[in-house]
PDB file of C-alpha atoms in Angstrom:
ATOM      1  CA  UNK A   1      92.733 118.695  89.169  1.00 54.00           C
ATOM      2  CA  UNK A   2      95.981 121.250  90.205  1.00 45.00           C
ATOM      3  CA  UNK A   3      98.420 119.256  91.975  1.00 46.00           C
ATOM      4  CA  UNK A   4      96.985 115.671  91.231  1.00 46.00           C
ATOM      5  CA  UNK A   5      99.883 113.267  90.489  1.00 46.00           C
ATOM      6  CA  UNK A   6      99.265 111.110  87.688  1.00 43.00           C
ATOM      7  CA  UNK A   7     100.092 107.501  87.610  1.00 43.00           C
ATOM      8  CA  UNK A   8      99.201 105.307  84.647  1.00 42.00           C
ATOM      9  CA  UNK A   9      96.164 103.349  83.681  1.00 46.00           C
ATOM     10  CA  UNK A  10      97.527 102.911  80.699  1.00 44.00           C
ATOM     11  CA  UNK A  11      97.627  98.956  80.590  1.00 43.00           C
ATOM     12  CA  UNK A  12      94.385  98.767  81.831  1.00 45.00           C
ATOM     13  CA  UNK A  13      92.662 100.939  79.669  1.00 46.00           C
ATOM     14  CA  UNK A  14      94.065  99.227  76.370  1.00 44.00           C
ATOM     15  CA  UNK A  15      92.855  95.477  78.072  1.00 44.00           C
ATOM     16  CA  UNK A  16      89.573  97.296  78.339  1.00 45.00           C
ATOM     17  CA  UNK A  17      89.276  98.114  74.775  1.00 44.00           C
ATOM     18  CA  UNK A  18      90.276  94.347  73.268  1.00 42.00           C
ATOM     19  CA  UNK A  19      89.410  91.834  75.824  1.00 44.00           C
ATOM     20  CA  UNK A  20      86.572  89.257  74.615  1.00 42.00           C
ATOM     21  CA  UNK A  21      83.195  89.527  76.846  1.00 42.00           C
ATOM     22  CA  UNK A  22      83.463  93.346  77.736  1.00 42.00           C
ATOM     23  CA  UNK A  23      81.664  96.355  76.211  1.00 44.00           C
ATOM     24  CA  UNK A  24      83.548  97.429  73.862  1.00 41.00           C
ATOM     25  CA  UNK A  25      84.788 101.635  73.820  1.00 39.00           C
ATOM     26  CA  UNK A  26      85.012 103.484  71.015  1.00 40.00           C
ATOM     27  CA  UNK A  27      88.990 102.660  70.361  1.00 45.00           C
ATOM     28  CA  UNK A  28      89.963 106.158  69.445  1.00 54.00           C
ATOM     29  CA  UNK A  29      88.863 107.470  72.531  1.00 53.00           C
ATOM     30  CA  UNK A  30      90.972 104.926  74.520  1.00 48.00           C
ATOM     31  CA  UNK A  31      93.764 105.113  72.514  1.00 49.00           C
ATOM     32  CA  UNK A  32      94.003 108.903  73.150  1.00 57.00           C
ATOM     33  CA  UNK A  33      94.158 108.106  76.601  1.00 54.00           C
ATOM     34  CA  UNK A  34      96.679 105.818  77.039  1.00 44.00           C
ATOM     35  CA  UNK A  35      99.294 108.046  74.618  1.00 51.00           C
ATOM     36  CA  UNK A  36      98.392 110.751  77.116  1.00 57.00           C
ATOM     37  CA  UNK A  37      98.660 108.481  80.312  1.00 48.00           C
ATOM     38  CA  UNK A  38     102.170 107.215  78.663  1.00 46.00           C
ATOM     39  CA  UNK A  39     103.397 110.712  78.118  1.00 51.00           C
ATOM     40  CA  UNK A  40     102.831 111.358  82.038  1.00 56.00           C
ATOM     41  CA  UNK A  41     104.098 108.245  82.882  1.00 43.00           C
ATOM     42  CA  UNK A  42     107.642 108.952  81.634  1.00 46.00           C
ATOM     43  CA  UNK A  43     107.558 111.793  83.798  1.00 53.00           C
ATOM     44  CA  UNK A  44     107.332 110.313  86.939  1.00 54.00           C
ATOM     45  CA  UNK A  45     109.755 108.064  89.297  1.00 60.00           C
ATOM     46  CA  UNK A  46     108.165 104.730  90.097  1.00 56.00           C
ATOM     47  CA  UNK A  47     107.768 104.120  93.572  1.00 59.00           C
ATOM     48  CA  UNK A  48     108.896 101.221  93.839  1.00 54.00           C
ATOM     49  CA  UNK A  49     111.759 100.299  96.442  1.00 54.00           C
ATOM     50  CA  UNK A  50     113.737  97.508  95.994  1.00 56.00           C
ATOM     51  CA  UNK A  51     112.843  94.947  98.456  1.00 57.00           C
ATOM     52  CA  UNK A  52     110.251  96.582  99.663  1.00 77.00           C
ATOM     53  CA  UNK A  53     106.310  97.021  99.216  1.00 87.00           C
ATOM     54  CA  UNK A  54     105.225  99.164  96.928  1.00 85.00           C
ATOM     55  CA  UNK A  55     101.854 101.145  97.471  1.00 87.00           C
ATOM     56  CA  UNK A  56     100.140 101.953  94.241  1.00 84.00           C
ATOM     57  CA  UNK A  57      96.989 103.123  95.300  1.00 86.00           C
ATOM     58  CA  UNK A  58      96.461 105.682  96.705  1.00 89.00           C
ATOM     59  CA  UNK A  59      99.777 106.734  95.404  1.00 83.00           C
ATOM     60  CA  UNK A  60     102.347 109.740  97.744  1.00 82.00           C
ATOM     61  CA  UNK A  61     100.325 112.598  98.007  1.00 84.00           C
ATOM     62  CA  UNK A  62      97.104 111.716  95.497  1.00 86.00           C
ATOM     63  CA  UNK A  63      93.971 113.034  95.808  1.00 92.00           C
ATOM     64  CA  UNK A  64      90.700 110.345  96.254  1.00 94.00           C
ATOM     65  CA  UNK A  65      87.133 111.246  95.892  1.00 95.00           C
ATOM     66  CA  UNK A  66      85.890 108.199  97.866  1.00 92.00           C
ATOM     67  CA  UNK A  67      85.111 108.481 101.451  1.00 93.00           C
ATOM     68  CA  UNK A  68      85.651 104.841 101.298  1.00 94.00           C
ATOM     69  CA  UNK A  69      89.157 104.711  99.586  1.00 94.00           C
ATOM     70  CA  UNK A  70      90.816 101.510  97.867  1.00 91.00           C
ATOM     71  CA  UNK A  71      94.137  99.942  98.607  1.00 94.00           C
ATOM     72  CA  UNK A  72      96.365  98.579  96.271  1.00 89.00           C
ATOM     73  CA  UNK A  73      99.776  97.264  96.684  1.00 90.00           C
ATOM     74  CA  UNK A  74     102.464  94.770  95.152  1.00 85.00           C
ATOM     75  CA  UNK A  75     104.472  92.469  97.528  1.00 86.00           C
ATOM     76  CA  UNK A  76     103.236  90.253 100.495  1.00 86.00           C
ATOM     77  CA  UNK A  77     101.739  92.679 103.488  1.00 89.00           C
ATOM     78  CA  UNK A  78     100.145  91.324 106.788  1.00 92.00           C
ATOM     79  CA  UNK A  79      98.331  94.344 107.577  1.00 95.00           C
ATOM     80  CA  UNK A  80      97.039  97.288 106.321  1.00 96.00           C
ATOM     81  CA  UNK A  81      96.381 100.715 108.929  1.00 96.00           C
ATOM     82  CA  UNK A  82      94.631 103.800 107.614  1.00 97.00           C
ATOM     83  CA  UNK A  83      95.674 106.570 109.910  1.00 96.00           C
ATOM     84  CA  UNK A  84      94.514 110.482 109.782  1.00 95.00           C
ATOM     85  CA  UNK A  85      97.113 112.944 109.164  1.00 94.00           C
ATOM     86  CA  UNK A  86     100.942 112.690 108.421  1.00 87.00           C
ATOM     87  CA  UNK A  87     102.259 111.786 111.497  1.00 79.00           C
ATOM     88  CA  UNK A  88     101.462 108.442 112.783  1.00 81.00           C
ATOM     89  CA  UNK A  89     103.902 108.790 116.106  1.00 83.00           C
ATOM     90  CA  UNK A  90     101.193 108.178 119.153  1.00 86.00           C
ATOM     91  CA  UNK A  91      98.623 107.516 117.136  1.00 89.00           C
ATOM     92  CA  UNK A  92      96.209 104.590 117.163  1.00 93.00           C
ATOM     93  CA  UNK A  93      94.752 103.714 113.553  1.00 95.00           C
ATOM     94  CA  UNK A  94      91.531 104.595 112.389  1.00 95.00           C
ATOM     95  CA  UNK A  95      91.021 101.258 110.511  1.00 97.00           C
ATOM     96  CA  UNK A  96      93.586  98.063 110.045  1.00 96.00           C
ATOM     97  CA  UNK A  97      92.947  95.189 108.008  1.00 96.00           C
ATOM     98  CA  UNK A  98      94.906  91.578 108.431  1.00 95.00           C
ATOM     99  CA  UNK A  99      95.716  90.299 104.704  1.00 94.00           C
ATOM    100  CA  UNK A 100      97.017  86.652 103.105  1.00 91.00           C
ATOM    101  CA  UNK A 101      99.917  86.663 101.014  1.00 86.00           C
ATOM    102  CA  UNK A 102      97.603  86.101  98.040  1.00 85.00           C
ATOM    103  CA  UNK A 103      95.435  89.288  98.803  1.00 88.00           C
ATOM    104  CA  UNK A 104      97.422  92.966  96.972  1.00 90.00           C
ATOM    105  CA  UNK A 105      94.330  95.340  97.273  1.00 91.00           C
ATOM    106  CA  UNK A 106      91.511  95.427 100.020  1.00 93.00           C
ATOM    107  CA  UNK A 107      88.687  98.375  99.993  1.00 94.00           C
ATOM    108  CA  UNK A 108      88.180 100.602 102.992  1.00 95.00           C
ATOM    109  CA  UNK A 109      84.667  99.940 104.703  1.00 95.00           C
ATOM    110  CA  UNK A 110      84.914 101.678 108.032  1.00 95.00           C
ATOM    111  CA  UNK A 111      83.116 105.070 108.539  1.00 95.00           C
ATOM    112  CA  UNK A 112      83.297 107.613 105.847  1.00 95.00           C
ATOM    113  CA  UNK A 113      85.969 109.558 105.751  1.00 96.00           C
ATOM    114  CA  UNK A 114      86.234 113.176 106.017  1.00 96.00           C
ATOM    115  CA  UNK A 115      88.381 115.997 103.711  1.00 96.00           C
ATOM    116  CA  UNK A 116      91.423 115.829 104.759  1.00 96.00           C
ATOM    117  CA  UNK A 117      95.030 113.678 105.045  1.00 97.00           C
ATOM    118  CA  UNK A 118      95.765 110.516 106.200  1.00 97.00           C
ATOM    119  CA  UNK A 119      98.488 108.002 105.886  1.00 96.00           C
ATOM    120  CA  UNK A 120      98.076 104.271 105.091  1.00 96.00           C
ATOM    121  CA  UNK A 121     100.298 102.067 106.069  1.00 95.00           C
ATOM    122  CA  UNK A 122     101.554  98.536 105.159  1.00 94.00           C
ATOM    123  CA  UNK A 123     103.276  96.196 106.851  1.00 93.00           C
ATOM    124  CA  UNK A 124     104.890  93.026 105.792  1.00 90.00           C
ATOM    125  CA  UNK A 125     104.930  89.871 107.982  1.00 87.00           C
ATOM    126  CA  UNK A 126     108.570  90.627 109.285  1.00 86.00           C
ATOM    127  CA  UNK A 127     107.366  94.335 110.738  1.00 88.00           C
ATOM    128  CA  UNK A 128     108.769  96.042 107.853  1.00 87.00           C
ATOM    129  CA  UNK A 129     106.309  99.163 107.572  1.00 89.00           C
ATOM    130  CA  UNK A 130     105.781 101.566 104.480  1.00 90.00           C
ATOM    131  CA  UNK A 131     103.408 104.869 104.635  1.00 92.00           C
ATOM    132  CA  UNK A 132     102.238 106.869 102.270  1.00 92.00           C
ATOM    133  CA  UNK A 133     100.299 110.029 102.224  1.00 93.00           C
ATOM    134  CA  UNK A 134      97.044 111.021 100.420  1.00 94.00           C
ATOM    135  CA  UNK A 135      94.052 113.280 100.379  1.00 96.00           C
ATOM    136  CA  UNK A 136      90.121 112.621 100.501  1.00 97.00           C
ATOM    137  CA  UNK A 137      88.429 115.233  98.069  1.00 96.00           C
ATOM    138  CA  UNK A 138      86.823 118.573  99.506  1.00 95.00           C
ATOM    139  CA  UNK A 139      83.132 117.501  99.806  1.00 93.00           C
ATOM    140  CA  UNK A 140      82.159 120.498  97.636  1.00 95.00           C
ATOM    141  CA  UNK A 141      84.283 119.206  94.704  1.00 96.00           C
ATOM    142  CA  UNK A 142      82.647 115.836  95.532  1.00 94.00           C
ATOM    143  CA  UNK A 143      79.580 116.704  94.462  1.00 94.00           C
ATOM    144  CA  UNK A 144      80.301 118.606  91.436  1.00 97.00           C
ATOM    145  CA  UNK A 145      82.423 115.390  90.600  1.00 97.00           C
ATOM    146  CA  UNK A 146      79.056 113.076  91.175  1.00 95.00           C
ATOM    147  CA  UNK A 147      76.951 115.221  88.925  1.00 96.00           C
ATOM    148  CA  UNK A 148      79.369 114.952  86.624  1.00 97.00           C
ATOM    149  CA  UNK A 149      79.836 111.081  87.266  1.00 96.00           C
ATOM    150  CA  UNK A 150      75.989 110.946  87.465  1.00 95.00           C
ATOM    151  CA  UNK A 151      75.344 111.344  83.649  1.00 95.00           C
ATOM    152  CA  UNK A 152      76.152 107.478  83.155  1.00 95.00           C
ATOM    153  CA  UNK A 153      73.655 106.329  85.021  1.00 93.00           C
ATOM    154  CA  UNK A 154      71.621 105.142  81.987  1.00 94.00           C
ATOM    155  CA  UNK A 155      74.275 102.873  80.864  1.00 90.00           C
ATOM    156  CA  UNK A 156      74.514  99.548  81.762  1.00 84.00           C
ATOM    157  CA  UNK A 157      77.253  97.550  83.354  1.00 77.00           C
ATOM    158  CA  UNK A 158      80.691  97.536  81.438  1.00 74.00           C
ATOM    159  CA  UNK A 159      79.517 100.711  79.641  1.00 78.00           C
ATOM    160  CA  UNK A 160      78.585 102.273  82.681  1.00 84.00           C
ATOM    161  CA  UNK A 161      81.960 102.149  84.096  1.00 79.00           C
ATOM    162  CA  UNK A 162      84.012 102.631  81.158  1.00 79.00           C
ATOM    163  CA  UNK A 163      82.853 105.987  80.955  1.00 85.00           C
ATOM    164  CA  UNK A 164      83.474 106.386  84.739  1.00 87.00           C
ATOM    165  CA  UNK A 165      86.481 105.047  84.278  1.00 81.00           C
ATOM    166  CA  UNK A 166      86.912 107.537  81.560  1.00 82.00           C
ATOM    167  CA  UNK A 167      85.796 110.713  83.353  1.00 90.00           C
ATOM    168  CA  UNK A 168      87.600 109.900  86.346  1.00 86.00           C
ATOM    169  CA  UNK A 169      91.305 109.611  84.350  1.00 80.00           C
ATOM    170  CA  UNK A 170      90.816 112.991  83.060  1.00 84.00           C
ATOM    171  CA  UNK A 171      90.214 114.218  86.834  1.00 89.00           C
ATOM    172  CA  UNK A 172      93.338 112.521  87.240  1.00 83.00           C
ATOM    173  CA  UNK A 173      91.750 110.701  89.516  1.00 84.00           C
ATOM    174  CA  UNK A 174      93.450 107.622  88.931  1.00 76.00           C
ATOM    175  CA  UNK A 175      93.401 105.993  92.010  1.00 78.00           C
ATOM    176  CA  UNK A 176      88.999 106.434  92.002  1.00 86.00           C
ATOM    177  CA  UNK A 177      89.106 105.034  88.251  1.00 81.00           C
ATOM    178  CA  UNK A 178      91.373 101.759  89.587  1.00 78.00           C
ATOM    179  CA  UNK A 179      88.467 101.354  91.711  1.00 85.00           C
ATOM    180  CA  UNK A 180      85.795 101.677  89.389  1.00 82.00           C
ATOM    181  CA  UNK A 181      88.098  98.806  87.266  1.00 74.00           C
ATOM    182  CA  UNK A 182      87.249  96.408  90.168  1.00 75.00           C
ATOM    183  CA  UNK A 183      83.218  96.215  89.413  1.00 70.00           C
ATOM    184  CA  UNK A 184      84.350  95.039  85.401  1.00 64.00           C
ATOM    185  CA  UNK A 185      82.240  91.942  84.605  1.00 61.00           C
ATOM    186  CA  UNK A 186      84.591  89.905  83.450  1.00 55.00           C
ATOM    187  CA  UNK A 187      86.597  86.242  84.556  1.00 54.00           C
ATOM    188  CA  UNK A 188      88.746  86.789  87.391  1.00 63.00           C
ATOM    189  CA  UNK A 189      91.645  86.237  85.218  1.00 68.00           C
ATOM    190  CA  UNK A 190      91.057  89.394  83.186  1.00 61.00           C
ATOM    191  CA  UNK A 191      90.625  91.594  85.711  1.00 63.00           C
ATOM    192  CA  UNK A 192      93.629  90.124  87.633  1.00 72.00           C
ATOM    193  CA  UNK A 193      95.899  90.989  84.644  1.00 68.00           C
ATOM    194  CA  UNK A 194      94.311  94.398  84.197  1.00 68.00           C
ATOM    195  CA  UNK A 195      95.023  95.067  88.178  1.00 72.00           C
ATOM    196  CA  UNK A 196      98.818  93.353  87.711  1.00 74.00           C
ATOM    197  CA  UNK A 197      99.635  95.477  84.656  1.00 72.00           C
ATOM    198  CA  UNK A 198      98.407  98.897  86.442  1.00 72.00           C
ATOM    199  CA  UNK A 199     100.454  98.011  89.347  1.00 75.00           C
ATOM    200  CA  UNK A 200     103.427  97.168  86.928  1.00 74.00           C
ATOM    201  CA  UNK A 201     103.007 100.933  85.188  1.00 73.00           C
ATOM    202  CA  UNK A 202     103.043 102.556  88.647  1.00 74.00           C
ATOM    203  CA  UNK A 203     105.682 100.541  90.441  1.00 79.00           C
ATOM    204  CA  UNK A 204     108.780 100.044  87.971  1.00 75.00           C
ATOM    205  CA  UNK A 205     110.617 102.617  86.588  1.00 63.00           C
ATOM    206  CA  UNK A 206     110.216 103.253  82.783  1.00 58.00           C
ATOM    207  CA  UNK A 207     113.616 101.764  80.269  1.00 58.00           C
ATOM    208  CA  UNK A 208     115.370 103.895  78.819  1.00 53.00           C
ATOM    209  CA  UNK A 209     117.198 103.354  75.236  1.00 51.00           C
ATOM    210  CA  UNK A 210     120.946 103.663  75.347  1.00 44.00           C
ATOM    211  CA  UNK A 211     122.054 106.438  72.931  1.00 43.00           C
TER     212      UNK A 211
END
């Protein structure tokens, strides 16, 4: 999709293809993703800021085909607000969410959302607030992206949404195929660490070698 940032999946695509107890992808495939995802990745700042939380998904100025989006962050937040549009100034959220400190991603379940922008924002326990900006899909380009999605639905669990998973990366959709990472049958653990190490590819900026 034109305009799409990309953020990497990259660690969470190569747990998927050697963890013990999950359907297994052909490893070619998945490889060729995550050189691809890596090669983006370099490209982009991390948006992290020092001190501060850091929203990975959605990430500044992504595009989500959910009308039901999912939140993912790193650092402690209190609560999470989901406004519409840029400007939040006089405006009461559409949708807030109080959090523990344990808690880093929560999934929308208000009213579907319409095309459009909107803002969320969190905001740690000493009022320290951090917004970012992101786009629900034209409903048009929905659609087309369901048929396209809907051509897994003989597969079974982990195979099911591998190839969603799949699919949705190359929409660069990343934010959707986080989501989709979520519904992995697997031990808590494993999907923790996947969740962790996507968050650590999207947050902190890439090392360079000293030449």
């Amino acid at each position: 999709m034109k305009g799409v940032k990309v953020y990497s999946l990259a660690f969470a695509l190569v747990l998927l293809t050697v963890t013990p107890g999950l359907a297994a992808p052909q490893s070619n495939v998945f490889q060729q993703i995550w050189e691809r995802i890596v090669r983006s990745q370099r490209q982009i700042p991390p948006r992290s800021v020092r001190g501060g939380i850091c929203q990975a998904v959605p990430g500044l100025n992504t595009v989500v085909s959910r009308d039901r989006p999912f939140f993912l962050w790193r650092d402690t937040a209190a609560t999470i607000h989901l406004y519409r549009g840029r400007s939040t100034v006089d405006q009461s959220p559409l949708w807030s969410r109080s959090v523990n400190q344990s808690q880093s991603f929560v999934f929308y379940d208000g009213q579907p959302l319409a095309t459009g922008e909107y803002t969320w924002e969190a905001i740690s326990e000493l009022g320290v607030k951090k917004q970012t900006q992101f786009y629900v899909m034209k409903q048009a380009e929905r659609e087309a992206l369901e048929t396209s999605l809907k051509k897994f639905d003989h597969l079974q669990g982990n195979d099911r949404i591998l190839r969603r998973i799949e699919l949705l990366e190359k929409e660069g959709l990343l934010g959707d195929a986080v989501a989709e990472l979520m519904g992995i049958e697997a031990e808590d653990a494993i999907v923790t660490k996947m969740r962790e190490d996507f968050v650590k590819a999207a947050c902190d900026p890439v090392k360079k070698n000293n030449k």
